[in-house]
Amino acid sequence: NAGVTQTPKFQVLKTGQSMTLQCAQDMNHNSMYWYRQDPGMGLRLIYYSASEGTTDKGEVPNGYNVSRLNKREFSLRLESAAPSQTSVYFCASTGSYSYNEQFFGPGTRLTVL
Amino acid sequence: GENVEQHPSTLSVQEGDSAVIKCTYSDSASNYFPWYKQELGKRPQLIIDIRSNVGEKKDQRIAVTLNKTAKHFSLHITETQPEDSAVYFCAAPPEWDSGAGSYQLTFGKGTKLSVIP
C-alpha cells in the first residue's frame, strides 16, 4: 500500500496563478483533510471531507476550494495564488466512526512569488 | 471552537534525560488526545494517543497523561535518544460529527525537541 500520496512535491507560482494540489489514499478511508503548515503555527485545517460527496470548511478556508472526486481522491485548488499562501500543504486521511489515526501524505511545498 | 496551547515551543535535553511537553485545551467535550511527531522534512506521524476514559497510557519510552478536570495533557519521553529530536504536536478534536461519523483536529503550535548527545 502506498498510503497517502500527494502531487506535486514542490511548486513555485506567481501571484494570481492557479493550481490544483492532488491527494489520493489507498486505505479505503472515508475522511480526508487538507492542512497547511507555516513556521511556528502548527498544522491548520483548510478543508475536510467526512465522506465521498461532502466537504466542509476548516479553520482557514479563504482562498481555497476543494473537490472530493471519489473515495480515494481529494484535491485542493488555489484559484488566484497570493504570497500569503506560501506554505507546506499536507493531505491526511482516516477511517470513520471512531477516533482513528490520521495518516499524512508527504506534503507539497508551495512558494508564491 | 477548540483552542489548543502547547508549551514549551523549544526544548533541549541531554541524551538520557527526560522530556515533558504540556498542552491545554478549551473544549471540555473533547475526549481524544493524539500526539504526532514530525522529523525534519518529513510528514507528521502519530506516536501515541489517549482517550478520556483513562488517565495515563504508556508505550515503551513514551507516555501521555491526561487531566480532564484541568483540561491539560502531557507527553513524557524518558531516556531520550538523538533520534527523538523532532517537532512534536499535540491535538484535540473540537467536536465529533455524529452525522458524518468523522472528526476534526485542532493542533498545538508544536515543540521542537533537541536531544544533545
CSV table of N, CA, C and O in Angstrom, one decimal, chain A residues 25-67:
chain,number,residue,atom,x,y,z
A,25,GLN,N,-5.5,8.4,-1.5
A,25,GLN,CA,-5.2,7.4,-0.5
A,25,GLN,C,-5.8,6.0,-0.9
A,25,GLN,O,-6.8,5.9,-1.6
A,26,ASP,N,-5.1,5.0,-0.5
A,26,ASP,CA,-5.5,3.6,-0.9
A,26,ASP,C,-5.8,2.8,0.3
A,26,ASP,O,-5.7,1.5,0.3
A,27,MET,N,-6.3,3.4,1.4
A,27,MET,CA,-6.6,2.7,2.6
A,27,MET,C,-8.1,2.6,2.8
A,27,MET,O,-8.5,2.2,3.9
A,28,ASN,N,-8.9,2.9,1.8
A,28,ASN,CA,-10.3,2.8,1.9
A,28,ASN,C,-10.9,3.7,3.0
A,28,ASN,O,-11.9,3.4,3.7
A,29,HIS,N,-10.2,4.8,3.3
A,29,HIS,CA,-10.7,5.8,4.3
A,29,HIS,C,-11.9,6.6,3.8
A,29,HIS,O,-11.9,7.0,2.7
A,30,ASN,N,-12.8,6.9,4.7
A,30,ASN,CA,-13.9,7.8,4.4
A,30,ASN,C,-13.5,9.3,4.5
A,30,ASN,O,-13.9,10.1,3.7
A,31,SER,N,-12.7,9.6,5.5
A,31,SER,CA,-12.5,11.0,5.8
A,31,SER,C,-11.1,11.5,5.3
A,31,SER,O,-10.1,10.8,5.4
A,32,MET,N,-11.1,12.7,4.7
A,32,MET,CA,-9.8,13.2,4.2
A,32,MET,C,-9.8,14.7,4.5
A,32,MET,O,-10.8,15.4,4.7
A,33,TYR,N,-8.5,15.2,4.6
A,33,TYR,CA,-8.3,16.5,5.2
A,33,TYR,C,-7.2,17.2,4.4
A,33,TYR,O,-6.3,16.6,3.9
A,34,TRP,N,-7.2,18.6,4.3
A,34,TRP,CA,-6.2,19.4,3.8
A,34,TRP,C,-5.7,20.3,4.9
A,34,TRP,O,-6.6,21.0,5.5
A,35,TYR,N,-4.4,20.3,5.3
A,35,TYR,CA,-3.8,21.2,6.2
A,35,TYR,C,-2.8,22.1,5.6
A,35,TYR,O,-2.1,21.7,4.6
A,36,ARG,N,-2.5,23.2,6.2
A,36,ARG,CA,-1.3,24.0,5.8
A,36,ARG,C,-0.4,24.1,7.0
A,36,ARG,O,-0.9,24.2,8.2
A,37,GLN,N,0.9,24.1,6.8
A,37,GLN,CA,1.8,24.2,7.9
A,37,GLN,C,2.8,25.4,7.7
A,37,GLN,O,3.5,25.4,6.7
A,38,ASP,N,2.7,26.3,8.5
A,38,ASP,CA,3.6,27.5,8.5
A,38,ASP,C,4.5,27.5,9.7
A,38,ASP,O,4.1,27.0,10.8
A,39,PRO,N,5.7,28.1,9.6
A,39,PRO,CA,6.6,28.1,10.8
A,39,PRO,C,6.0,28.7,12.0
A,39,PRO,O,5.4,29.8,12.0
A,40,GLY,N,6.1,27.9,13.1
A,40,GLY,CA,5.5,28.4,14.4
A,40,GLY,C,4.0,28.4,14.5
A,40,GLY,O,3.5,28.9,15.5
A,41,MET,N,3.3,27.9,13.5
A,41,MET,CA,1.9,27.9,13.5
A,41,MET,C,1.2,26.5,13.6
A,41,MET,O,0.0,26.4,13.6
A,42,GLY,N,2.0,25.5,13.6
A,42,GLY,CA,1.4,24.2,13.7
A,42,GLY,C,0.7,23.8,12.4
A,42,GLY,O,1.0,24.4,11.3
A,43,LEU,N,-0.2,22.9,12.5
A,43,LEU,CA,-1.0,22.5,11.3
A,43,LEU,C,-2.4,23.1,11.5
A,43,LEU,O,-3.1,22.9,12.5
A,44,ARG,N,-2.8,23.7,10.4
A,44,ARG,CA,-4.1,24.4,10.4
A,44,ARG,C,-5.0,23.8,9.3
A,44,ARG,O,-4.6,23.6,8.2
A,45,LEU,N,-6.2,23.4,9.7
A,45,LEU,CA,-7.1,22.7,8.8
A,45,LEU,C,-7.7,23.7,7.8
A,45,LEU,O,-8.3,24.7,8.2
A,46,ILE,N,-7.6,23.4,6.5
A,46,ILE,CA,-8.2,24.2,5.5
A,46,ILE,C,-9.6,23.8,5.1
A,46,ILE,O,-10.6,24.5,5.2
A,47,TYR,N,-9.7,22.5,4.7
A,47,TYR,CA,-11.0,21.9,4.4
A,47,TYR,C,-10.9,20.4,4.8
A,47,TYR,O,-9.8,19.9,4.8
A,48,TYR,N,-12.1,19.8,4.9
A,48,TYR,CA,-12.1,18.4,5.1
A,48,TYR,C,-13.3,17.8,4.4
A,48,TYR,O,-14.3,18.5,4.1
A,49,SER,N,-13.3,16.5,4.3
A,49,SER,CA,-14.4,15.8,3.6
A,49,SER,C,-14.6,14.5,4.5
A,49,SER,O,-13.8,13.6,4.6
A,50,ALA,N,-15.8,14.5,5.2
A,50,ALA,CA,-16.1,13.4,6.1
A,50,ALA,C,-16.4,12.2,5.3
A,50,ALA,O,-16.2,11.0,5.8
A,51,SER,N,-16.9,12.3,4.1
A,51,SER,CA,-17.2,11.1,3.3
A,51,SER,C,-17.3,11.6,1.8
A,51,SER,O,-17.4,12.8,1.5
A,52,GLU,N,-17.3,10.6,0.9
A,52,GLU,CA,-17.4,11.0,-0.5
A,52,GLU,C,-18.7,11.8,-0.7
A,52,GLU,O,-19.8,11.4,-0.2
A,53,GLY,N,-18.5,12.9,-1.4
A,53,GLY,CA,-19.7,13.7,-1.8
A,53,GLY,C,-19.9,14.9,-0.8
A,53,GLY,O,-20.8,15.7,-1.0
A,54,THR,N,-19.1,14.9,0.3
A,54,THR,CA,-19.3,16.0,1.3
A,54,THR,C,-18.0,16.7,1.5
A,54,THR,O,-16.9,16.1,1.5
A,55,THR,N,-18.0,18.1,1.6
A,55,THR,CA,-16.9,18.8,2.0
A,55,THR,C,-17.3,19.9,3.0
A,55,THR,O,-18.4,20.4,2.9
A,56,ASP,N,-16.4,20.3,3.9
A,56,ASP,CA,-16.7,21.4,4.8
A,56,ASP,C,-15.4,22.2,5.1
A,56,ASP,O,-14.3,21.8,5.0
A,57,LYS,N,-15.7,23.5,5.5
A,57,LYS,CA,-14.6,24.4,5.8
A,57,LYS,C,-14.0,24.1,7.1
A,57,LYS,O,-14.6,23.7,8.1
A,58,GLY,N,-12.7,24.3,7.1
A,58,GLY,CA,-11.9,24.2,8.4
A,58,GLY,C,-11.6,25.6,8.9
A,58,GLY,O,-12.4,26.5,8.8
A,59,GLU,N,-10.5,25.7,9.6
A,59,GLU,CA,-10.1,27.0,10.3
A,59,GLU,C,-9.7,28.1,9.3
A,59,GLU,O,-10.0,29.2,9.5
A,60,VAL,N,-9.1,27.7,8.2
A,60,VAL,CA,-8.5,28.7,7.3
A,60,VAL,C,-8.9,28.5,5.8
A,60,VAL,O,-8.0,28.2,5.0
A,61,PRO,N,-10.2,28.5,5.4
A,61,PRO,CA,-10.6,28.1,4.1
A,61,PRO,C,-10.5,29.2,3.0
A,61,PRO,O,-10.5,28.9,1.8
A,62,ASN,N,-10.3,30.5,3.4
A,62,ASN,CA,-10.3,31.6,2.4
A,62,ASN,C,-9.2,31.4,1.4
A,62,ASN,O,-8.1,31.3,1.7
A,63,GLY,N,-9.6,31.5,0.1
A,63,GLY,CA,-8.7,31.5,-1.0
A,63,GLY,C,-8.5,30.1,-1.5
A,63,GLY,O,-7.7,29.9,-2.5
A,64,TYR,N,-9.2,29.1,-1.0
A,64,TYR,CA,-9.1,27.7,-1.4
A,64,TYR,C,-10.5,27.1,-1.8
A,64,TYR,O,-11.5,27.5,-1.3
A,65,ASN,N,-10.4,26.1,-2.7
A,65,ASN,CA,-11.6,25.3,-2.9
A,65,ASN,C,-11.1,23.8,-3.0
A,65,ASN,O,-10.0,23.6,-3.2
A,66,VAL,N,-12.1,22.9,-2.7
A,66,VAL,CA,-11.7,21.5,-2.7
A,66,VAL,C,-12.7,20.7,-3.5
A,66,VAL,O,-13.9,21.2,-3.8
A,67,SER,N,-12.3,19.6,-3.9
A,67,SER,CA,-13.2,18.6,-4.6
A,67,SER,C,-12.9,17.2,-4.1
A,67,SER,O,-11.7,16.8,-4.1
